[in-house]
mmCIF file of C-alpha atoms in Angstrom:
data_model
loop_
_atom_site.group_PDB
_atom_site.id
_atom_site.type_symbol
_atom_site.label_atom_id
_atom_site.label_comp_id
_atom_site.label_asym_id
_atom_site.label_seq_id
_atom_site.Cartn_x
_atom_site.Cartn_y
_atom_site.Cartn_z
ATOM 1 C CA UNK A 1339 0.000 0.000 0.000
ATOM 2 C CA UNK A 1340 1.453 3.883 -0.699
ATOM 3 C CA UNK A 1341 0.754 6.273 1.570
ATOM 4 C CA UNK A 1342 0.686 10.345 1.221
ATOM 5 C CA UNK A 1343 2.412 11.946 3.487
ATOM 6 C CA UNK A 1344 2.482 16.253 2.645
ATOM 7 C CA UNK A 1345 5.513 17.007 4.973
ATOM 8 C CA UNK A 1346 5.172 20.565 4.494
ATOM 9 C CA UNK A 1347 2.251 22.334 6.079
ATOM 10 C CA UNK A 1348 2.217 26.071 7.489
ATOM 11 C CA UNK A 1349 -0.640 27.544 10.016
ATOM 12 C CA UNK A 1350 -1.585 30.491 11.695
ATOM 13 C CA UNK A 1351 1.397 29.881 14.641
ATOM 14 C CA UNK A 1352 3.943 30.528 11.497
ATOM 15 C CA UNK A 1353 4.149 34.254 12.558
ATOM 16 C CA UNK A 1354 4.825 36.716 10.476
ATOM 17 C CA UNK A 1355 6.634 37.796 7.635
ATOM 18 C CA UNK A 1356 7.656 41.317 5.935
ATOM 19 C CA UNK A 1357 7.447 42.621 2.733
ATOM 20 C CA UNK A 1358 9.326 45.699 2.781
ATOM 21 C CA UNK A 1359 7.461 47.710 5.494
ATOM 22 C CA UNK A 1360 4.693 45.734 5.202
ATOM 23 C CA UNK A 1361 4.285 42.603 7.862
ATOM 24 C CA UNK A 1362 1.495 40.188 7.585
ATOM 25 C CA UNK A 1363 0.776 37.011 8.756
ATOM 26 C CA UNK A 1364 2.488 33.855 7.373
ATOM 27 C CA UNK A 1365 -0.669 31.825 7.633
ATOM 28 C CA UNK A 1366 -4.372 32.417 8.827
ATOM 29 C CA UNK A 1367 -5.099 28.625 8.972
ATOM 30 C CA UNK A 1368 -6.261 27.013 12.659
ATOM 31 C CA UNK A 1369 -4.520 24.087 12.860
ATOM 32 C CA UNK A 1370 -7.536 21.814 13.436
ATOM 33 C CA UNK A 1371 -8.240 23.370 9.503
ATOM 34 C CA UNK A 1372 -5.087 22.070 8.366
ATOM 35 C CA UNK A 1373 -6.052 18.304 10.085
ATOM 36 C CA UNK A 1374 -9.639 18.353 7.646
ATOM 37 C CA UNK A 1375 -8.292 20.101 4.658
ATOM 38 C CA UNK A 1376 -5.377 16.790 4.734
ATOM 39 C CA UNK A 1377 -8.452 14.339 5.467
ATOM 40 C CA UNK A 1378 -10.505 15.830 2.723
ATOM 41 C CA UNK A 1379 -7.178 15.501 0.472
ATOM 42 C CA UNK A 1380 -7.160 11.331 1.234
ATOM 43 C CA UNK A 1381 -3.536 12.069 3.019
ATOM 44 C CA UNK A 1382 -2.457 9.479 5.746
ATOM 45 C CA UNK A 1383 0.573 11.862 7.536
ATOM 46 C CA UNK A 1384 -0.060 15.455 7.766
ATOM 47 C CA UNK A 1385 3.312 17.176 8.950
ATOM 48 C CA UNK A 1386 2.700 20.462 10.544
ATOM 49 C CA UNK A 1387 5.952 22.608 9.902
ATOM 50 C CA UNK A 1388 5.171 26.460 11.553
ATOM 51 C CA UNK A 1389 8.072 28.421 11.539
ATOM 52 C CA UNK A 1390 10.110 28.434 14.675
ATOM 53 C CA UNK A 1391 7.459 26.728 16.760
ATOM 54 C CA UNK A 1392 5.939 23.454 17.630
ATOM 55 C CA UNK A 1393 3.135 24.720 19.220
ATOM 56 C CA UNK A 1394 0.472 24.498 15.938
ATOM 57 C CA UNK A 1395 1.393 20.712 14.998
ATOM 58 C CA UNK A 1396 0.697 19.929 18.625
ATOM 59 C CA UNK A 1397 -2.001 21.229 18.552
ATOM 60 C CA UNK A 1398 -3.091 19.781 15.190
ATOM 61 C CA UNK A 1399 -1.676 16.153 16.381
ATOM 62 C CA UNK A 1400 -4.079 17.028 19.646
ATOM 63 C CA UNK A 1401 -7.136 17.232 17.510
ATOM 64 C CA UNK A 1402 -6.580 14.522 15.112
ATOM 65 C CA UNK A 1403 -6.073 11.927 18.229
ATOM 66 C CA UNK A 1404 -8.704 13.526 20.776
ATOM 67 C CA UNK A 1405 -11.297 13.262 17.104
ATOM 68 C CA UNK A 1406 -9.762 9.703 16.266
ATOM 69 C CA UNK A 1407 -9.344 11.828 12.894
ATOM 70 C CA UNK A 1408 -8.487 8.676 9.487
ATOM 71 C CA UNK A 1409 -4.744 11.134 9.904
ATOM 72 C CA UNK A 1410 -1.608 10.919 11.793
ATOM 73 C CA UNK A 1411 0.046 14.169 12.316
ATOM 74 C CA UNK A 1412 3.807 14.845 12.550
ATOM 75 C CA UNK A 1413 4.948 17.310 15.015
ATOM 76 C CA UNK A 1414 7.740 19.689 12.587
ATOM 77 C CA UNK A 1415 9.013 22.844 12.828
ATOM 78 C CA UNK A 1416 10.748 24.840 9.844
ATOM 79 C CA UNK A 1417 13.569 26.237 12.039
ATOM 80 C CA UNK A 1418 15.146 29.582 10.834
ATOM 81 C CA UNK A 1419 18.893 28.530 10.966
ATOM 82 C CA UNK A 1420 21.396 31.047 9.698
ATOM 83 C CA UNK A 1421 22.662 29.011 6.402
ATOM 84 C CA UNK A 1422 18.575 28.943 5.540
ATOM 85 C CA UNK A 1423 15.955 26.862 6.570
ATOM 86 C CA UNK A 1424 16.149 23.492 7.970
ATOM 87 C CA UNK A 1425 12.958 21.475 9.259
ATOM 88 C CA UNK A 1426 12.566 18.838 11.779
ATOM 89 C CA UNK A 1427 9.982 16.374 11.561
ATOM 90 C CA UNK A 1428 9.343 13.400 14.699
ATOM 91 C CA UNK A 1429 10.013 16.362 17.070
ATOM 92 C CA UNK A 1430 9.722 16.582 20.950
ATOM 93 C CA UNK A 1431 10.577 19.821 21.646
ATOM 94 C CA UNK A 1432 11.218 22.886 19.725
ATOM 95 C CA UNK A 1433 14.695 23.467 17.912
ATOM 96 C CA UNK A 1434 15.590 27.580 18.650
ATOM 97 C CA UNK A 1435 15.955 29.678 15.760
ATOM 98 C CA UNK A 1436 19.490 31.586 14.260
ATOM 99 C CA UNK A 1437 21.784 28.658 15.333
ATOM 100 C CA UNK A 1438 23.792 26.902 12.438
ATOM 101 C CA UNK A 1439 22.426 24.631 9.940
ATOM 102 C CA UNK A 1440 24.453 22.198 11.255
ATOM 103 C CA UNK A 1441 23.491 22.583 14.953
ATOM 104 C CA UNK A 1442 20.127 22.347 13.733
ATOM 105 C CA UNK A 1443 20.864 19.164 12.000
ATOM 106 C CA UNK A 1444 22.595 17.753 15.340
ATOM 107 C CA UNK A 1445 19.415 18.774 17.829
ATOM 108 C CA UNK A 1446 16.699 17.666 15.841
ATOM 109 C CA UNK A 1447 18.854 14.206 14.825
ATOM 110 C CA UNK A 1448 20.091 13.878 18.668
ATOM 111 C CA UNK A 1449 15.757 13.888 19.523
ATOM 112 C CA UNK A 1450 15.621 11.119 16.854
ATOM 113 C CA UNK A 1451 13.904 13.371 14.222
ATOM 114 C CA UNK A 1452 14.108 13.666 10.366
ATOM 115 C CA UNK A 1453 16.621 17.103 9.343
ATOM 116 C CA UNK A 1454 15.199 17.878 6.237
ATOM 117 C CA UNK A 1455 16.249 20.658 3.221
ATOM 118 C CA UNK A 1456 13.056 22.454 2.253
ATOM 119 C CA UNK A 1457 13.062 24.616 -1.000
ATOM 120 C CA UNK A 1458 17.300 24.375 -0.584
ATOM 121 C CA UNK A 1459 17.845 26.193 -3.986
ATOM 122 C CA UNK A 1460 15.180 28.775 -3.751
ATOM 123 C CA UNK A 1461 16.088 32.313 -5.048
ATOM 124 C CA UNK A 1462 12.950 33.991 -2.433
ATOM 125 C CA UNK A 1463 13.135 31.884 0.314
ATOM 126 C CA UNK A 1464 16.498 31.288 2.495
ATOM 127 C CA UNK A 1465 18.140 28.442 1.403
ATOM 128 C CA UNK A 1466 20.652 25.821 2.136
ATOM 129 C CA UNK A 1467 21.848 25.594 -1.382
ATOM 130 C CA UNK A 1468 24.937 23.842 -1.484
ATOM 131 C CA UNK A 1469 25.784 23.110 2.102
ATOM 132 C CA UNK A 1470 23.090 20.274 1.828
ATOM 133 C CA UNK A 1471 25.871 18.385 0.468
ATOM 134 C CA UNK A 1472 27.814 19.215 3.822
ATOM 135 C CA UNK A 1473 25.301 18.257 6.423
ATOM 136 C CA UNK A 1474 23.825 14.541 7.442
ATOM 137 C CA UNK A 1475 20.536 15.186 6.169
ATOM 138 C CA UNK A 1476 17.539 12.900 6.059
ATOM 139 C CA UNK A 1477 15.361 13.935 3.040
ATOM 140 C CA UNK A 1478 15.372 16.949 0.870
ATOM 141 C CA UNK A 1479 12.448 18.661 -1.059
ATOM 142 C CA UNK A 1480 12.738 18.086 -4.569
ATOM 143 C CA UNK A 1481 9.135 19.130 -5.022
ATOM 144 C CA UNK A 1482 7.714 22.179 -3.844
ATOM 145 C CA UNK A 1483 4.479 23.155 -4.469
ATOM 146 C CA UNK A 1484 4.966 26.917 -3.975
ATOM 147 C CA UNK A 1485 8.125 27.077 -6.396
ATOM 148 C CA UNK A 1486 6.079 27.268 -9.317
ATOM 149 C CA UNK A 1487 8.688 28.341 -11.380
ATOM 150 C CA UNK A 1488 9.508 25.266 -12.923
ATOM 151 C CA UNK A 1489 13.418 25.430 -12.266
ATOM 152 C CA UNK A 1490 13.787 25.306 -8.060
ATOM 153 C CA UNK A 1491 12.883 22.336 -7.755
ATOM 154 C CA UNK A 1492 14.379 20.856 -11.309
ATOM 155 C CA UNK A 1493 17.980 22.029 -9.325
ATOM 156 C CA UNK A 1494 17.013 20.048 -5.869
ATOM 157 C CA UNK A 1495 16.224 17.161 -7.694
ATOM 158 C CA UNK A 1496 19.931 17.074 -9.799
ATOM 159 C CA UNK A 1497 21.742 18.201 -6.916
ATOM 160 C CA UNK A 1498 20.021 15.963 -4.040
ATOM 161 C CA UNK A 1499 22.741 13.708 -2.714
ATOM 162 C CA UNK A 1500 23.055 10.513 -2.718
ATOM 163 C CA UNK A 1501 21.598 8.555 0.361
ATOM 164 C CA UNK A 1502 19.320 11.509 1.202
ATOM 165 C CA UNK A 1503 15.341 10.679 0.620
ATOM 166 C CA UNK A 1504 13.611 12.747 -2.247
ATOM 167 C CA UNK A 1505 10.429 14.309 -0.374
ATOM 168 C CA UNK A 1506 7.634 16.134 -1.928
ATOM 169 C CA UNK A 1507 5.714 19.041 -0.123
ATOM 170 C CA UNK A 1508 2.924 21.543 -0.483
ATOM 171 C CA UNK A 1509 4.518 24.576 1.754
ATOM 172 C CA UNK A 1510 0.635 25.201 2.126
ATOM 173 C CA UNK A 1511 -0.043 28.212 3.879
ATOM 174 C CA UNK A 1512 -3.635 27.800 3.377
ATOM 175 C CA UNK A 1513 -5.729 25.275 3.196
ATOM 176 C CA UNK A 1514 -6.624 25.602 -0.104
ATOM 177 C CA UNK A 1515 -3.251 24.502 -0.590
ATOM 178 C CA UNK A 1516 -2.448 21.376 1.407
ATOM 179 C CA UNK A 1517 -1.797 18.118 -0.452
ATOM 180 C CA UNK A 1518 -0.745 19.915 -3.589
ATOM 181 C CA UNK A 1519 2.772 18.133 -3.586
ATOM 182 C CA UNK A 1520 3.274 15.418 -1.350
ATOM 183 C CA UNK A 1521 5.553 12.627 -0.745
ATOM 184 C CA UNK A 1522 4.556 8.941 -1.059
ATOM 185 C CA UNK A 1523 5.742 5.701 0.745
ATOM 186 C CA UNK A 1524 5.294 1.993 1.695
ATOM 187 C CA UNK A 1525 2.468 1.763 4.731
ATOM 188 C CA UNK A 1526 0.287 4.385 5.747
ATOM 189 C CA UNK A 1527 1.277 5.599 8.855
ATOM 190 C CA UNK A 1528 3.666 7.976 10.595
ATOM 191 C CA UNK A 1529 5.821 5.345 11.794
ATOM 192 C CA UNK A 1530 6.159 3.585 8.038
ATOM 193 C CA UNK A 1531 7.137 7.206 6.529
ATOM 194 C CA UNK A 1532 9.747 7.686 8.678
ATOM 195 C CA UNK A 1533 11.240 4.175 8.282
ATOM 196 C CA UNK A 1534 10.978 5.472 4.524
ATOM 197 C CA UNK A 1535 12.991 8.424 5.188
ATOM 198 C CA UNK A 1536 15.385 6.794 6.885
ATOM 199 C CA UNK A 1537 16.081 4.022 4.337
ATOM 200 C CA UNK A 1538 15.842 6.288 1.001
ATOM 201 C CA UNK A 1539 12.363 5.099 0.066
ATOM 202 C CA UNK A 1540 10.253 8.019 -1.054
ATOM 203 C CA UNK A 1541 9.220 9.795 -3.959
ATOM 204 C CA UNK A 1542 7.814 12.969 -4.600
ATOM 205 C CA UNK A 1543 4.605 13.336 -6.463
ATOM 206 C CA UNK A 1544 1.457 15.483 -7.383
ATOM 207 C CA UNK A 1545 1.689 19.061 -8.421
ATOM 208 C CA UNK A 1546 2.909 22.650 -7.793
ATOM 209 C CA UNK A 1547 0.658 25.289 -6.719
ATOM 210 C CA UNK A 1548 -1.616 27.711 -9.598
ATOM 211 C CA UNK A 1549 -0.991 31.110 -9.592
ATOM 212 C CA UNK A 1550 -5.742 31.147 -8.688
ATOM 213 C CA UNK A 1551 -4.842 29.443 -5.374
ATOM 214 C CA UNK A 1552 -1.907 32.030 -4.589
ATOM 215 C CA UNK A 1553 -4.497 34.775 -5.673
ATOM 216 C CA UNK A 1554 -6.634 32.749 -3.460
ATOM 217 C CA UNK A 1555 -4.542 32.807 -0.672
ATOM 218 C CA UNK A 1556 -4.239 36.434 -0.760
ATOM 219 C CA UNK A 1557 -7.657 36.933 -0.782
ATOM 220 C CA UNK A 1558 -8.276 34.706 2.178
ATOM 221 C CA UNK A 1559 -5.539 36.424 4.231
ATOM 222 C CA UNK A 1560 -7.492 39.879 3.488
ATOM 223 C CA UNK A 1561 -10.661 38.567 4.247
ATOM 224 C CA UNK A 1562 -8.829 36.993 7.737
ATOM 225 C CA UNK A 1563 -7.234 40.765 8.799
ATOM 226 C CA UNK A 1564 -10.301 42.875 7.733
ATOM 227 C CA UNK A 1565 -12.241 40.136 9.895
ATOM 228 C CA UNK A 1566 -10.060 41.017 12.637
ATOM 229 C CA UNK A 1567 -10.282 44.395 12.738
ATOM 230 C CA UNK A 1568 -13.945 44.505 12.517
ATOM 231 C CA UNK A 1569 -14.117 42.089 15.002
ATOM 232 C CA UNK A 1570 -11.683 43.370 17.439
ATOM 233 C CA UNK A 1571 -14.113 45.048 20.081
ATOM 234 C CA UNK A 1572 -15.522 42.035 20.382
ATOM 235 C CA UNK A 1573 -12.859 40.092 21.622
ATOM 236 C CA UNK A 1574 -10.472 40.441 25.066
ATOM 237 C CA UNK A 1575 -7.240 42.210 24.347
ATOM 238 C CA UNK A 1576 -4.427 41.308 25.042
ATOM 239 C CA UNK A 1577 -5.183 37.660 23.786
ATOM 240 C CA UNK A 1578 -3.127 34.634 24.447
ATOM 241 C CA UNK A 1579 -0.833 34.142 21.944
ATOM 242 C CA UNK A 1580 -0.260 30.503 23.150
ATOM 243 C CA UNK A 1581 -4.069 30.077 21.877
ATOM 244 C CA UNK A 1582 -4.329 32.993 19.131
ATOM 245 C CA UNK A 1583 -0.936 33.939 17.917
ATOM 246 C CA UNK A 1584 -2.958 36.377 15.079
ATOM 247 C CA UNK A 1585 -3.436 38.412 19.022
ATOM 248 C CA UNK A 1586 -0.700 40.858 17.916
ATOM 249 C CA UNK A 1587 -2.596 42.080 14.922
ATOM 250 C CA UNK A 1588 -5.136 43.765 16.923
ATOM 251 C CA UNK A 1589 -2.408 45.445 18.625
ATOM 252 C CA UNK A 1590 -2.551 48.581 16.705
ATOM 253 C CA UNK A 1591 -3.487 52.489 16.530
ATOM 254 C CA UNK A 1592 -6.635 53.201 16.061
ATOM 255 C CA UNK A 1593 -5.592 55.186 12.375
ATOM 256 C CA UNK A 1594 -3.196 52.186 11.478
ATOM 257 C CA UNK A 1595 -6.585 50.153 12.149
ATOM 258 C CA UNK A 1596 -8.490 52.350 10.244
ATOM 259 C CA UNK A 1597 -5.610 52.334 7.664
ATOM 260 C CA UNK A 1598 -5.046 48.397 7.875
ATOM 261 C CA UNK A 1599 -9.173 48.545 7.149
ATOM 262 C CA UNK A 1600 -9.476 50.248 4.051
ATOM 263 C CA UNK A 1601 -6.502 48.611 2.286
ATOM 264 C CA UNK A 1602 -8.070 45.294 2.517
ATOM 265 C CA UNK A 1603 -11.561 46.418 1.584
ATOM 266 C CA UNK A 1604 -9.859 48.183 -1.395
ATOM 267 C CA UNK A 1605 -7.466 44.886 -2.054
ATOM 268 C CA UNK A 1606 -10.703 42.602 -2.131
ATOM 269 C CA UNK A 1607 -12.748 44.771 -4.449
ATOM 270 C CA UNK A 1608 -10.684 46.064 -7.008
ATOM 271 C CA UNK A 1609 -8.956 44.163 -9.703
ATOM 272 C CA UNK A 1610 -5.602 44.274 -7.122
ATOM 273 C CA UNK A 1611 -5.226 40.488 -6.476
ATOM 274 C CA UNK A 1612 -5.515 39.721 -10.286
ATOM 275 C CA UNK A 1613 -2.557 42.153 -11.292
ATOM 276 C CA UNK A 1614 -0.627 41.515 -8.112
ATOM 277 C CA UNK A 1615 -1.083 37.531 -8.966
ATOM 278 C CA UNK A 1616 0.412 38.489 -12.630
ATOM 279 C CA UNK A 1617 2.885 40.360 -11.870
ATOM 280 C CA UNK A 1618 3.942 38.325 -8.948
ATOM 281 C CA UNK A 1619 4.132 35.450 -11.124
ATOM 282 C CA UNK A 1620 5.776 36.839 -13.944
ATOM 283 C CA UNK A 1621 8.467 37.915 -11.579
ATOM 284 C CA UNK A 1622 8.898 34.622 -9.784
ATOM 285 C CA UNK A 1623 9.329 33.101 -13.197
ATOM 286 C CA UNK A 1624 11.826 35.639 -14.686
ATOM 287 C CA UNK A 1625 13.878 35.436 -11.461
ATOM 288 C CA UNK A 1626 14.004 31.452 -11.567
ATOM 289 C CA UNK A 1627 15.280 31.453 -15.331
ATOM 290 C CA UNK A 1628 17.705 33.651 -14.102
ATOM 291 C CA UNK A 1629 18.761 31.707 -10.938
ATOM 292 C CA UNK A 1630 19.124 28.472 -13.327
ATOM 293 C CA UNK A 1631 21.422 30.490 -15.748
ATOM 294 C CA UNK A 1632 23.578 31.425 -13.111
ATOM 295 C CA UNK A 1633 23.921 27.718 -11.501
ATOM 296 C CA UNK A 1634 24.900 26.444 -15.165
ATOM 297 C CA UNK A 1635 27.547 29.252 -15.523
ATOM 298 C CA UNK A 1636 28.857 28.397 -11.995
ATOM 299 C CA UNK A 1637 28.745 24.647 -12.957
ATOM 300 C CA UNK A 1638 30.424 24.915 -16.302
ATOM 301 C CA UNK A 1639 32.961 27.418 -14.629
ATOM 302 C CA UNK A 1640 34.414 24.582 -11.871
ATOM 303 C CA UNK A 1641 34.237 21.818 -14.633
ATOM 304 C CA UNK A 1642 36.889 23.908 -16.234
ATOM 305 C CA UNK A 1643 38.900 24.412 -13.741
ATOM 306 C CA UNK A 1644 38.895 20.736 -12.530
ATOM 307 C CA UNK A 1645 42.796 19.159 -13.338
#
């Protein structure tokens, strides 16, 4: 029997990311969201993989036991190391962020976890590139949903090294996006995809992300902040972030909420995610021709000057 395991999955305790002076939220998705939109995609291992934190795949792997959910969930964290990300899947406790790759490699091995290379050649995302041939990794992701670019993950897979397992992952953020790439193995549960890992066999499979579920996302994120922000009367302040790590959002001036407002009531009814989308994609795409020119240049370049 193959199973599906996505072993990349992002929710709402993914905190937040910056684009130029602009910070927004890596992820509006509950993790109990994340548990039904894997069910509803016939997956048998969900791994949750928030940035710098365990606390959402608990969470998740708390609902799908209490529910006696048809999932096992993996508790992962994508840990923000200082060569580029590294995650840990089979964890106990949380790895701390801005150590070395390698030290990240070491704690989440010395817990008996996976150390996996997620998007390691990415051109947008920090990346391992080449020092995943330097490090005693488990797997690597040679198929990443969200690099739609068509030449990320063609560089993973002819640079993985040998006796590291080939995954395949959606890097949802959403839920619209979970399943979309995903890794498949012998068995069907957590404990049969990690003796897959370990012994090399994996394979990547199903497909990279469309530039209507990115728009998608977008949308969904707006919706999720303007939501917020109408809502936020309504609700005590401060929050827990333990419980609702979105608390900090409401944490603003009342003109930067009024401000916050009206950009995503403009952003969902104007044309705005359509051209954004475009461009956005466009770009990605230019950028990743670019990255693969440079790689064959640097390639061709050592082959000469090898005796």
């Amino acid at each position: 029997m193959q199973g599906k395991a996505d072993t990349h999955v992002h929710t709402m305790f993914s905190g937040f990311g910056r684009y130029r002076r602009i910070k927004y939220p890596e992820s509006m998705t509950p993790p109990e969201e994340a548990v039904d939109a894997a069910i509803a995609r016939k997956l048998d291992v969900l791994c949750v993989t928030d940035h710098n934190s365990i606390a959402g795949a608990a969470r998740a792997r708390k609902y799908a036991l209490d529910g006696k959910k048809a999932i096992e969930v993996v508790v992962g964290e994508e840990v923000s190391t200082c060569d580029g990300e590294v995650v840990g899947l089979c964890l106990n406790e949380a790895i701390p962020a801005h150590i070395s790759a390698a030290e990240a490699v070491e704690r989440i091995r010395s817990q008996g976890g996976l150390a996996v290379a997620v998007h390691p050649y990415s051109f947008y995302c920090p990346s391992l590139g080449e020092k995943v041939k330097e490090l005693p990794l488990d797997g690597m992701e040679v198929l990443n949903a969200a690099h739609f670019d068509g030449f990320v993950n063609r560089l993973a897979l002819q640079h993985i090294p040998k006796g590291v397992a080939p995954l395949g992952g959606s890097d949802a953020h959403s839920t619209r996006m979970v399943g979309n790439a995903y890794t498949t193995f012998e068995g069907n549960t957590a404990d049969d995809f990690f003796k897959a890992v370990r012994s090399c066999r994996t394979a990547p499979a199903g497909r990279t992300t469309t530039i209507w579920e990115t728009i998608n996302w977008t949308t969904d994120m707006a919706k999720g902040i303007l939501g917020r922000m109408l809502t936020r009367d309504r609700r005590p302040i401060p929050g827990d972030p333990r419980k609702d790590p979105l608390e900090q959002t409401d944490r603003v001036r009342p003109h930067n909420r009024a401000i916050i407002t009206f950009g995503a009531i403009l952003y969902l009814l104007t044309p705005l995610p359509f051209i954004v989308g475009a461009m956005g994609s466009e770009n990605i795409r230019r950028k990743g021709r670019e990255a693969w020119k440079r790689h064959a240049l640097k390639e061709n370049s050592d082959i000469r000057r090898r005796p």
